[in-house]
Amino acid sequence: MKIANKKVTAERLVRDALDKAKHFSDYHIFTFLNEEGAIKKAREIDAKIKRGEKVGRLAGVPYALKDNFLSPEGETTASALILEGFNSPVTATSVAKLEAEGAIMIGRTNLDAFAHGSSTENSYYGPTLNSHDKTRVAGGSSGGSAVAVALNIVEFATGTDTGGSIRQPASFNGIYGLKPTYGTISRYGVVAMASSTDCIGFFTKTPEDMDLLMSIASGQDPKDMTTLPDYYNDTKKMNVSKARIGIIKDFDNNSVHPELRKALAKKVELLKSKGHEIVELKMPALKYGLAAYYILVPAELCSNLSRHDGVRYGFRSKDSKDLDSLYENTRNEGFMSENKRRIMIGNFVLSSGFYDAYFLKAAKARTLILKEYEKAFKKCDFILTPVSPNPAFKLGEKVDDPVAMYLEDVMSVSLNLAGVPGLAIPAGETKDGLSLGLQLVGPRRSDKNLVEFAKEIQ
Ligand code: GLN
């Protein structure tokens, strides 16, 4: 990732990335292209190199920013109308860290509005197309970021993962995507979805790049009280050439696409042949994951979204007669239907008559899931599962059926409820050329080992 050897200028890299972004404009990857800002920064880096000054570890590397990260470059819209016109006065900690190392943001990427979704079809700006098949979804919510990397427009992209939004689009597009341990990277300056499961992470083409980005972006931040001390750079490495890999036996295997099952079986054989031990696991509590997630996450997000009222920033509906109708019309026009559905579910499960039956039960299920992971990691170092039950589905196939869409998240959400890290790794293609992905799951704070293991088995 270095350009300091002067073989190529930062300006050349940035201009190439911008050209590619324009070339692929029909994929709807970007909500904003940072042409002026990116070229200006590239020239500054080139000038520094010319003067023989020290430059950062990401000097001149073009990257794409999911459009729910705040920074003054371009509007931060979270792909929702209600944030249209919002120019952030603050910069997310993760963005500041990347830029301090010289990375250059060439554009903001499309997502399901407020990161609610699994296909990027809930974006106000329309869906992003899959990098392998334009009739299919990119995955979501970070669809734009995944496709930007998969089509080689940029070296890496940022993402957020509240229940799979990095790992699922990574697997739908054949690249690496890491959801770190909860609290590894600061959430400061990122549009909040569900504060107890939101994680910041990256899309890359190699585990080596992931390693570099994690070593830069991780660490404690006084602006986010849930961040952990910087264990990523301090982790004592385990011997990744001899690992114990857990396979979950009681997942409903029939609901997993046959080619994905085959890819998993193939990977297991490969791991065995390389001397790794395979351990069979029973994890019955995981079946409560999806139901618990779709209660707890709406409960948290309805509170986070209540700040959008059309008064202080972003979009405001015209022609409202009084304050109540201003709120009502702004939210009605500014949120997508999926946002509104979740706000209603969230308020419902928190309401006094239903709190015990829904929210409290789901919170208890979450504890069961957490304990089940702890138990499993006494028997193995990592768990290997599919990221989602199917490869990329057709555009429009599930968008009118929220439950069918939610079911796609059945294998990804339990990690967020437990706070454990998951790394999506490419696992070949279907016979029709759709990419297949698997995820490696580790215990809390095993992120460095996960990445090292991915390097070992790539
Ligand atoms: N697909 C999941 C959802 O819609 C996850 C979203 C995310 O991780 N942001 O809630």
CSV table of C-alpha atoms and ligand atoms in Angstrom, one decimal:
chain,number,residue,atom,x,y,z
A,1,MET,CA,0.0,0.0,0.0
A,2,LYS,CA,3.0,2.3,-0.1
A,3,ILE,CA,3.7,5.0,-2.6
A,4,ALA,CA,6.7,6.5,-0.8
A,5,ASN,CA,9.0,4.6,-3.2
A,6,LYS,CA,8.1,7.2,-5.8
A,7,LYS,CA,7.1,4.7,-8.5
A,8,VAL,CA,3.7,6.2,-8.7
A,9,THR,CA,2.3,9.6,-7.5
A,10,ALA,CA,-0.6,9.9,-5.1
A,11,GLU,CA,-2.3,12.1,-7.6
A,12,ARG,CA,-2.1,9.4,-10.2
A,13,LEU,CA,-3.6,6.8,-7.8
A,14,VAL,CA,-6.4,9.2,-6.8
A,15,ARG,CA,-7.2,10.2,-10.4
A,16,ASP,CA,-7.3,6.5,-11.4
A,17,ALA,CA,-9.7,5.7,-8.6
A,18,LEU,CA,-12.0,8.6,-9.5
A,19,ASP,CA,-12.0,7.6,-13.2
A,20,LYS,CA,-12.9,4.0,-12.2
A,21,ALA,CA,-15.7,5.3,-9.9
A,22,LYS,CA,-17.1,7.2,-12.9
A,23,HIS,CA,-16.7,4.3,-15.2
A,24,PHE,CA,-18.8,2.1,-12.9
A,25,SER,CA,-21.4,4.8,-12.2
A,26,ASP,CA,-24.3,2.5,-13.3
A,27,TYR,CA,-23.6,0.3,-10.2
A,28,HIS,CA,-24.8,3.2,-7.9
A,29,ILE,CA,-21.8,2.8,-5.6
A,30,PHE,CA,-21.2,6.4,-4.5
A,31,THR,CA,-23.5,9.1,-3.1
A,32,PHE,CA,-20.7,11.7,-3.4
A,33,LEU,CA,-17.4,11.9,-5.3
A,34,ASN,CA,-14.7,13.9,-3.5
A,35,GLU,CA,-12.9,15.1,-6.7
A,36,GLU,CA,-11.5,18.4,-5.6
A,37,GLY,CA,-10.7,17.4,-2.0
A,38,ALA,CA,-9.1,14.1,-2.9
A,39,ILE,CA,-6.8,15.6,-5.6
A,40,LYS,CA,-5.8,18.5,-3.3
A,41,LYS,CA,-4.8,16.0,-0.6
A,42,ALA,CA,-2.9,13.8,-3.1
A,43,ARG,CA,-0.9,16.8,-4.3
A,44,GLU,CA,0.0,17.7,-0.7
A,45,ILE,CA,1.3,14.2,-0.1
A,46,ASP,CA,3.3,14.2,-3.4
A,47,ALA,CA,4.9,17.5,-2.4
A,48,LYS,CA,5.8,16.0,1.0
A,49,ILE,CA,7.5,13.0,-0.6
A,50,LYS,CA,9.3,15.3,-3.0
A,51,ARG,CA,10.7,17.3,-0.1
A,52,GLY,CA,11.8,14.0,1.5
A,53,GLU,CA,9.4,14.4,4.4
A,54,LYS,CA,8.0,11.4,6.3
A,55,VAL,CA,4.5,10.3,5.2
A,56,GLY,CA,2.0,8.0,6.8
A,57,ARG,CA,1.5,4.3,6.4
A,58,LEU,CA,-1.5,4.9,4.1
A,59,ALA,CA,0.0,7.8,2.2
A,60,GLY,CA,-1.9,8.4,-1.1
A,61,VAL,CA,-4.1,5.3,-0.7
A,62,PRO,CA,-7.6,6.0,-2.1
A,63,TYR,CA,-10.5,4.7,0.0
A,64,ALA,CA,-14.3,4.8,0.1
A,65,LEU,CA,-16.2,6.0,3.1
A,66,LYS,CA,-19.6,4.5,4.0
A,67,ASP,CA,-22.0,7.5,4.0
A,68,ASN,CA,-22.8,7.2,7.7
A,69,PHE,CA,-19.3,8.3,8.8
A,70,LEU,CA,-19.2,12.0,9.7
A,71,SER,CA,-16.6,14.3,8.1
A,72,PRO,CA,-16.7,17.7,6.6
A,73,GLU,CA,-16.0,16.4,3.1
A,74,GLY,CA,-19.4,16.0,1.4
A,75,GLU,CA,-22.8,15.7,3.0
A,76,THR,CA,-23.3,12.9,5.4
A,77,THR,CA,-26.7,11.5,4.5
A,78,ALA,CA,-26.8,7.9,5.7
A,79,SER,CA,-28.6,7.4,2.3
A,80,ALA,CA,-31.7,9.0,3.9
A,81,LEU,CA,-33.6,12.1,2.7
A,82,ILE,CA,-33.9,13.3,6.3
A,83,LEU,CA,-30.2,14.0,6.4
A,84,GLU,CA,-30.0,15.6,3.0
A,85,GLY,CA,-27.9,18.8,3.0
A,86,PHE,CA,-26.2,17.9,6.3
A,87,ASN,CA,-22.6,19.0,6.4
A,88,SER,CA,-20.9,17.6,9.4
A,89,PRO,CA,-18.8,19.9,11.6
A,90,VAL,CA,-17.1,16.9,13.2
A,91,THR,CA,-14.9,14.1,11.9
A,92,ALA,CA,-15.3,10.5,13.1
A,93,THR,CA,-12.3,9.3,15.1
A,94,SER,CA,-11.8,6.4,12.7
A,95,VAL,CA,-11.7,8.8,9.7
A,96,ALA,CA,-9.3,11.1,11.5
A,97,LYS,CA,-7.0,8.1,12.2
A,98,LEU,CA,-7.0,6.9,8.6
A,99,GLU,CA,-6.4,10.4,7.2
A,100,ALA,CA,-3.6,11.1,9.7
A,101,GLU,CA,-1.8,8.1,8.0
A,102,GLY,CA,-2.4,9.7,4.6
A,103,ALA,CA,-5.4,7.8,3.3
A,104,ILE,CA,-7.5,9.8,0.8
A,105,MET,CA,-11.3,9.5,0.7
A,106,ILE,CA,-12.4,9.6,-2.9
A,107,GLY,CA,-16.1,9.2,-2.3
A,108,ARG,CA,-19.0,8.3,0.1
A,109,THR,CA,-20.8,5.1,-0.5
A,110,ASN,CA,-24.4,4.1,-0.7
A,111,LEU,CA,-26.1,2.1,2.1
A,112,ASP,CA,-29.6,1.0,3.2
A,113,ALA,CA,-30.9,4.2,4.8
A,114,PHE,CA,-29.5,4.4,8.4
A,115,ALA,CA,-27.9,1.0,7.8
A,116,HIS,CA,-31.3,-0.7,8.1
A,117,GLY,CA,-31.3,-3.6,5.6
A,118,SER,CA,-29.4,-6.4,3.9
A,119,SER,CA,-29.4,-5.4,0.3
A,120,THR,CA,-28.9,-1.6,-0.1
A,121,GLU,CA,-32.4,-1.5,-1.6
A,122,ASN,CA,-33.6,0.6,1.3
A,123,SER,CA,-31.4,3.6,0.2
A,124,TYR,CA,-33.2,6.8,-0.7
A,125,TYR,CA,-30.8,6.9,-3.7
A,126,GLY,CA,-31.7,3.5,-5.1
A,127,PRO,CA,-29.9,0.1,-4.8
A,128,THR,CA,-26.2,-0.7,-5.5
A,129,LEU,CA,-25.7,-3.5,-8.0
A,130,ASN,CA,-23.7,-6.7,-7.2
A,131,SER,CA,-20.1,-6.7,-8.5
A,132,HIS,CA,-20.6,-10.2,-10.0
A,133,ASP,CA,-24.1,-9.9,-11.4
A,134,LYS,CA,-25.9,-6.6,-12.1
A,135,THR,CA,-29.3,-8.2,-11.7
A,136,ARG,CA,-28.6,-9.0,-8.1
A,137,VAL,CA,-28.2,-7.1,-4.8
A,138,ALA,CA,-24.9,-5.9,-3.5
A,139,GLY,CA,-25.8,-7.0,0.0
A,140,GLY,CA,-26.2,-4.5,2.8
A,141,SER,CA,-26.3,-2.4,4.5
A,142,SER,CA,-22.7,-1.4,3.4
A,143,GLY,CA,-23.4,-2.5,-0.3
A,144,GLY,CA,-21.6,0.5,-1.8
A,145,SER,CA,-18.4,0.0,0.2
A,146,ALA,CA,-18.2,-3.7,-0.7
A,147,VAL,CA,-18.7,-3.1,-4.4
A,148,ALA,CA,-16.2,-0.2,-4.5
A,149,VAL,CA,-13.5,-2.7,-3.2
A,150,ALA,CA,-14.7,-5.7,-5.2
A,151,LEU,CA,-14.5,-3.7,-8.5
A,152,ASN,CA,-11.0,-2.5,-7.6
A,153,ILE,CA,-12.0,1.2,-7.5
A,154,VAL,CA,-10.3,1.6,-4.1
A,155,GLU,CA,-7.9,-0.4,-2.0
A,156,PHE,CA,-10.3,-0.5,1.0
A,157,ALA,CA,-13.5,0.9,2.3
A,158,THR,CA,-15.1,1.5,5.7
A,159,GLY,CA,-18.2,-0.1,7.0
A,160,THR,CA,-20.5,-0.5,10.0
A,161,ASP,CA,-21.8,-3.8,11.2
A,162,THR,CA,-24.7,-3.9,13.6
A,163,GLY,CA,-26.0,-7.3,12.6
A,164,GLY,CA,-24.0,-8.3,9.5
A,165,SER,CA,-23.6,-5.2,7.4
A,166,ILE,CA,-19.9,-5.7,6.7
A,167,ARG,CA,-19.7,-9.4,6.6
A,168,GLN,CA,-22.8,-10.1,4.3
A,169,PRO,CA,-21.9,-7.6,1.5
A,170,ALA,CA,-18.3,-8.8,1.7
A,171,SER,CA,-19.4,-12.3,1.1
A,172,PHE,CA,-21.8,-11.3,-1.6
A,173,ASN,CA,-18.9,-9.7,-3.5
A,174,GLY,CA,-16.0,-12.0,-2.8
A,175,ILE,CA,-13.8,-9.9,-0.5
A,176,TYR,CA,-12.7,-9.7,3.1
A,177,GLY,CA,-14.9,-7.9,5.7
A,178,LEU,CA,-14.2,-7.7,9.4
A,179,LYS,CA,-16.6,-6.9,12.2
A,180,PRO,CA,-14.3,-6.5,15.1
A,181,THR,CA,-14.9,-7.2,18.8
A,182,TYR,CA,-17.5,-4.6,20.1
A,183,GLY,CA,-15.5,-1.6,21.2
A,184,THR,CA,-12.4,-2.1,19.2
A,185,ILE,CA,-12.8,0.9,17.0
A,186,SER,CA,-14.3,4.1,18.2
A,187,ARG,CA,-18.0,4.8,17.2
A,188,TYR,CA,-17.5,8.5,17.7
A,189,GLY,CA,-18.8,10.4,14.7
A,190,VAL,CA,-20.6,7.5,13.1
A,191,VAL,CA,-24.4,7.7,12.7
A,192,ALA,CA,-25.8,5.5,15.5
A,193,MET,CA,-28.0,2.6,14.7
A,194,ALA,CA,-28.1,0.3,17.8
A,195,SER,CA,-25.5,1.5,20.2
A,196,SER,CA,-24.9,-1.8,21.9
A,197,THR,CA,-24.2,-3.7,18.7
A,198,ASP,CA,-22.8,-1.1,16.3
A,199,CYS,CA,-19.2,-1.9,15.2
A,200,ILE,CA,-16.9,-0.1,12.9
A,201,GLY,CA,-14.8,-2.2,10.4
A,202,PHE,CA,-13.3,-2.5,6.9
A,203,PHE,CA,-13.6,-4.2,3.5
A,204,THR,CA,-10.3,-5.3,1.9
A,205,LYS,CA,-9.0,-7.6,-0.8
A,206,THR,CA,-6.4,-9.2,1.5
A,207,PRO,CA,-6.1,-10.1,5.2
A,208,GLU,CA,-2.7,-8.3,5.2
A,209,ASP,CA,-4.5,-5.0,4.4
A,210,MET,CA,-7.1,-5.7,7.1
A,211,ASP,CA,-4.2,-6.2,9.6
A,212,LEU,CA,-2.7,-2.8,8.7
A,213,LEU,CA,-6.0,-1.0,8.9
A,214,MET,CA,-6.9,-2.6,12.2
A,215,SER,CA,-3.6,-1.6,13.7
A,216,ILE,CA,-4.2,2.0,12.7
A,217,ALA,CA,-7.9,2.4,13.6
A,218,SER,CA,-8.3,0.4,16.8
A,219,GLY,CA,-7.8,1.7,20.3
A,220,GLN,CA,-9.4,3.6,23.2
A,221,ASP,CA,-11.0,6.9,22.4
A,222,PRO,CA,-12.1,9.3,25.2
A,223,LYS,CA,-15.0,10.3,22.9
A,224,ASP,CA,-16.5,6.8,23.0
A,225,MET,CA,-16.7,5.4,26.5
A,226,THR,CA,-17.3,1.8,25.2
A,227,THR,CA,-13.9,1.6,23.4
A,228,LEU,CA,-11.4,-0.9,24.7
A,229,PRO,CA,-7.7,-0.4,25.4
A,230,ASP,CA,-5.6,-1.1,22.3
A,231,TYR,CA,-5.3,-4.8,22.6
A,232,TYR,CA,-5.2,-5.3,18.8
A,233,ASN,CA,-1.5,-4.3,18.6
A,234,ASP,CA,-0.7,-6.0,21.9
A,235,THR,CA,-2.3,-9.4,21.4
A,236,LYS,CA,-0.1,-12.3,22.1
A,237,LYS,CA,-0.2,-14.3,18.9
A,238,MET,CA,-1.5,-17.9,19.0
A,239,ASN,CA,0.0,-20.6,16.8
A,240,VAL,CA,-2.3,-20.2,13.9
A,241,SER,CA,-0.8,-23.1,12.0
A,242,LYS,CA,-2.5,-25.5,14.4
A,243,ALA,CA,-6.0,-24.3,15.3
A,244,ARG,CA,-9.1,-25.9,16.6
A,245,ILE,CA,-12.0,-25.0,14.3
A,246,GLY,CA,-15.6,-25.4,15.5
A,247,ILE,CA,-18.4,-26.3,13.1
A,248,ILE,CA,-21.9,-25.7,14.3
A,249,LYS,CA,-23.9,-29.0,13.9
A,250,ASP,CA,-27.3,-27.8,14.8
A,251,PHE,CA,-27.8,-25.0,12.3
A,252,ASP,CA,-30.7,-25.9,10.0
A,253,ASN,CA,-28.5,-27.1,7.2
A,254,ASN,CA,-31.4,-27.5,4.8
A,255,SER,CA,-32.0,-23.8,4.8
A,256,VAL,CA,-28.4,-23.2,3.6
A,257,HIS,CA,-27.9,-23.0,-0.2
A,258,PRO,CA,-26.4,-26.3,-1.5
A,259,GLU,CA,-23.4,-24.6,-3.1
A,260,LEU,CA,-22.6,-22.8,0.1
A,261,ARG,CA,-22.8,-26.1,2.1
A,262,LYS,CA,-20.4,-27.6,-0.4
A,263,ALA,CA,-18.0,-24.6,0.0
A,264,LEU,CA,-18.1,-25.0,3.7
A,265,ALA,CA,-17.4,-28.8,3.5
A,266,LYS,CA,-14.5,-28.1,1.1
A,267,LYS,CA,-13.0,-25.6,3.4
A,268,VAL,CA,-13.3,-28.0,6.3
A,269,GLU,CA,-11.4,-30.7,4.3
A,270,LEU,CA,-8.7,-28.2,3.4
A,271,LEU,CA,-8.3,-27.2,7.0
A,272,LYS,CA,-8.0,-30.8,8.1
A,273,SER,CA,-5.5,-31.5,5.4
A,274,LYS,CA,-3.4,-28.6,6.7
A,275,GLY,CA,-3.4,-30.2,10.2
A,276,HIS,CA,-6.1,-28.1,11.9
A,277,GLU,CA,-8.5,-29.9,14.2
A,278,ILE,CA,-12.2,-29.8,13.5
A,279,VAL,CA,-14.5,-29.7,16.5
A,280,GLU,CA,-18.3,-30.3,16.3
A,281,LEU,CA,-20.4,-27.9,18.3
A,282,LYS,CA,-23.9,-27.8,19.5
A,283,MET,CA,-25.1,-24.2,19.9
A,284,PRO,CA,-28.9,-24.4,20.5
A,285,ALA,CA,-29.3,-20.9,21.9
A,286,LEU,CA,-28.3,-19.4,18.5
A,287,LYS,CA,-31.7,-20.1,17.2
A,288,TYR,CA,-33.1,-17.2,19.3
A,289,GLY,CA,-30.6,-14.8,17.8
A,290,LEU,CA,-32.7,-13.4,15.0
A,291,ALA,CA,-35.8,-12.9,17.1
A,292,ALA,CA,-33.8,-11.3,19.9
A,293,TYR,CA,-31.9,-9.1,17.4
A,294,TYR,CA,-35.1,-7.8,15.7
A,295,ILE,CA,-36.5,-6.7,19.1
A,296,LEU,CA,-33.3,-5.3,20.8
A,297,VAL,CA,-32.1,-3.4,17.7
A,298,PRO,CA,-35.3,-1.6,16.9
A,299,ALA,CA,-35.6,-0.7,20.6
A,300,GLU,CA,-32.2,1.0,20.5
A,301,LEU,CA,-32.5,2.6,17.1
A,302,CYS,CA,-35.9,4.2,17.7
A,303,SER,CA,-34.3,6.2,20.5
A,304,ASN,CA,-31.3,7.1,18.3
A,305,LEU,CA,-33.4,8.2,15.4
A,306,SER,CA,-35.7,10.4,17.6
A,307,ARG,CA,-33.1,13.2,17.2
A,308,HIS,CA,-34.1,13.7,13.5
A,309,ASP,CA,-36.9,16.1,13.7
A,310,GLY,CA,-36.3,18.6,10.9
A,311,VAL,CA,-35.5,21.4,13.4
A,312,ARG,CA,-31.8,21.6,13.8
A,313,TYR,CA,-30.2,20.0,10.7
A,314,GLY,CA,-30.9,18.1,7.5
A,315,PHE,CA,-34.2,18.0,5.6
A,316,ARG,CA,-37.3,19.8,6.7
A,317,SER,CA,-40.8,19.3,5.2
A,318,LYS,CA,-42.3,22.4,3.7
A,319,ASP,CA,-45.8,23.7,4.4
A,320,SER,CA,-46.2,22.5,8.0
A,321,LYS,CA,-48.6,24.6,9.9
A,322,ASP,CA,-47.4,23.9,13.5
A,323,LEU,CA,-44.6,22.2,15.3
A,324,ASP,CA,-46.4,18.8,15.5
A,325,SER,CA,-47.1,18.7,11.8
A,326,LEU,CA,-43.5,19.8,11.1
A,327,TYR,CA,-42.2,16.7,13.0
A,328,GLU,CA,-44.8,14.5,11.5
A,329,ASN,CA,-44.3,15.5,7.9
A,330,THR,CA,-40.5,15.7,8.1
A,331,ARG,CA,-40.3,12.2,9.5
A,332,ASN,CA,-42.9,10.8,7.2
A,333,GLU,CA,-41.2,12.1,4.1
A,334,GLY,CA,-37.6,11.9,5.3
A,335,PHE,CA,-37.4,8.3,6.6
A,336,MET,CA,-37.7,5.2,4.3
A,337,SER,CA,-40.5,2.7,5.1
A,338,GLU,CA,-38.0,0.3,6.7
A,339,ASN,CA,-36.8,3.1,9.1
A,340,LYS,CA,-40.4,3.8,10.0
A,341,ARG,CA,-41.2,0.1,10.5
A,342,ARG,CA,-38.3,-0.3,12.9
A,343,ILE,CA,-39.2,2.9,14.8
A,344,MET,CA,-42.7,1.5,15.4
A,345,ILE,CA,-41.5,-1.9,16.4
A,346,GLY,CA,-39.0,-0.3,18.8
A,347,ASN,CA,-41.6,1.8,20.5
A,348,PHE,CA,-43.9,-1.1,20.7
A,349,VAL,CA,-41.5,-3.5,22.4
A,350,LEU,CA,-40.5,-0.8,24.9
A,351,SER,CA,-44.1,0.2,25.7
A,352,SER,CA,-45.3,-0.5,29.2
A,353,GLY,CA,-47.7,-3.3,28.3
A,354,PHE,CA,-45.1,-5.2,26.2
A,355,TYR,CA,-41.7,-4.5,27.7
A,356,ASP,CA,-41.6,-7.7,29.8
A,357,ALA,CA,-42.9,-9.9,27.1
A,358,TYR,CA,-40.6,-8.7,24.4
A,359,PHE,CA,-37.7,-6.5,25.4
A,360,LEU,CA,-36.9,-8.3,28.6
A,361,LYS,CA,-37.2,-11.7,27.1
A,362,ALA,CA,-34.9,-10.7,24.2
A,363,ALA,CA,-32.4,-9.3,26.7
A,364,LYS,CA,-32.3,-12.6,28.5
A,365,ALA,CA,-31.9,-14.5,25.2
A,366,ARG,CA,-29.0,-12.3,24.4
A,367,THR,CA,-27.3,-13.4,27.7
A,368,LEU,CA,-27.9,-17.0,26.8
A,369,ILE,CA,-26.2,-16.5,23.4
A,370,LEU,CA,-23.3,-14.7,24.9
A,371,LYS,CA,-22.8,-17.6,27.4
A,372,GLU,CA,-23.1,-20.1,24.5
A,373,TYR,CA,-20.2,-18.5,22.6
A,374,GLU,CA,-18.1,-18.5,25.8
A,375,LYS,CA,-18.8,-22.2,26.2
A,376,ALA,CA,-18.0,-22.9,22.6
A,377,PHE,CA,-14.6,-21.1,22.8
A,378,LYS,CA,-13.5,-23.4,25.6
A,379,LYS,CA,-13.6,-26.2,23.0
A,380,CYS,CA,-12.2,-24.4,19.9
A,381,ASP,CA,-10.2,-21.3,18.8
A,382,PHE,CA,-12.5,-20.2,16.0
A,383,ILE,CA,-15.9,-21.1,14.6
A,384,LEU,CA,-16.5,-21.4,10.8
A,385,THR,CA,-20.0,-20.8,9.4
A,386,PRO,CA,-21.6,-19.3,6.3
A,387,VAL,CA,-22.2,-15.5,6.7
A,388,SER,CA,-25.8,-15.8,5.3
A,389,PRO,CA,-27.8,-18.8,4.0
A,390,ASN,CA,-27.7,-17.7,0.4
A,391,PRO,CA,-25.5,-16.1,-2.2
A,392,ALA,CA,-26.6,-12.6,-3.5
A,393,PHE,CA,-30.4,-12.7,-4.3
A,394,LYS,CA,-32.1,-10.9,-7.1
A,395,LEU,CA,-32.9,-7.2,-7.0
A,396,GLY,CA,-36.5,-6.8,-5.9
A,397,GLU,CA,-36.8,-10.4,-4.7
A,398,LYS,CA,-37.2,-9.7,-1.0
A,399,VAL,CA,-37.7,-6.0,-0.7
A,400,ASP,CA,-41.4,-6.2,-0.2
A,401,ASP,CA,-41.2,-9.0,2.3
A,402,PRO,CA,-39.4,-7.7,5.4
A,403,VAL,CA,-39.5,-11.1,7.2
A,404,ALA,CA,-37.8,-12.8,4.2
A,405,MET,CA,-35.2,-10.1,4.3
A,406,TYR,CA,-34.6,-10.4,8.0
A,407,LEU,CA,-34.2,-14.2,7.6
A,408,GLU,CA,-31.1,-13.5,5.5
A,409,ASP,CA,-29.4,-12.3,8.7
A,410,VAL,CA,-30.0,-15.5,10.7
A,411,MET,CA,-26.2,-16.4,10.7
A,412,SER,CA,-24.7,-13.0,11.2
A,413,VAL,CA,-26.6,-11.2,14.1
A,414,SER,CA,-25.7,-13.5,17.0
A,415,LEU,CA,-22.1,-12.3,16.9
A,416,ASN,CA,-23.2,-8.7,17.4
A,417,LEU,CA,-25.4,-9.7,20.3
A,418,ALA,CA,-22.4,-11.4,21.9
A,419,GLY,CA,-19.9,-8.7,20.9
A,420,VAL,CA,-17.6,-11.3,19.4
A,421,PRO,CA,-15.6,-10.6,16.2
A,422,GLY,CA,-16.3,-12.2,12.8
A,423,LEU,CA,-14.2,-12.1,9.6
A,424,ALA,CA,-15.9,-12.8,6.3
A,425,ILE,CA,-13.5,-14.6,3.9
A,426,PRO,CA,-14.0,-15.4,0.2
A,427,ALA,CA,-14.9,-19.1,-0.4
A,428,GLY,CA,-15.1,-19.4,-4.2
A,429,GLU,CA,-18.0,-19.0,-6.5
A,430,THR,CA,-21.3,-20.8,-7.5
A,431,LYS,CA,-21.4,-22.3,-11.0
A,432,ASP,CA,-23.2,-19.2,-12.1
A,433,GLY,CA,-20.3,-17.0,-10.9
A,434,LEU,CA,-21.8,-15.6,-7.7
A,435,SER,CA,-19.4,-15.2,-4.9
A,436,LEU,CA,-19.6,-17.4,-1.8
A,437,GLY,CA,-18.4,-16.3,1.6
A,438,LEU,CA,-17.8,-17.9,5.0
A,439,GLN,CA,-17.1,-16.3,8.3
A,440,LEU,CA,-14.5,-17.0,10.9
A,441,VAL,CA,-15.8,-16.2,14.4
A,442,GLY,CA,-13.5,-15.8,17.4
A,443,PRO,CA,-13.8,-15.1,21.1
A,444,ARG,CA,-13.9,-11.4,22.3
A,445,ARG,CA,-10.5,-9.7,21.6
A,446,SER,CA,-9.2,-12.4,19.3
A,447,ASP,CA,-9.3,-10.1,16.3
A,448,LYS,CA,-5.6,-10.1,15.6
A,449,ASN,CA,-5.5,-13.9,15.7
A,450,LEU,CA,-8.5,-14.1,13.4
A,451,VAL,CA,-6.7,-12.0,10.8
A,452,GLU,CA,-3.5,-14.0,11.3
A,453,PHE,CA,-5.4,-17.2,10.8
A,454,ALA,CA,-7.0,-15.8,7.6
A,455,LYS,CA,-3.5,-15.0,6.3
A,456,GLU,CA,-2.5,-18.6,7.1
A,457,ILE,CA,-5.4,-20.2,5.2
A,458,GLN,CA,-5.9,-17.8,2.3
B,1,GLN,N1,-29.2,-6.6,8.0
B,1,GLN,C1,-29.2,-6.3,9.4
B,1,GLN,C2,-30.3,-5.3,9.7
B,1,GLN,O1,-31.0,-4.9,8.7
B,1,GLN,C3,-27.9,-5.7,9.8
B,1,GLN,C4,-27.7,-4.3,9.5
B,1,GLN,C5,-26.4,-3.7,9.9
B,1,GLN,O2,-25.5,-4.4,10.3
B,1,GLN,N2,-26.3,-2.4,9.9
B,1,GLN,O3,-30.6,-4.9,10.8
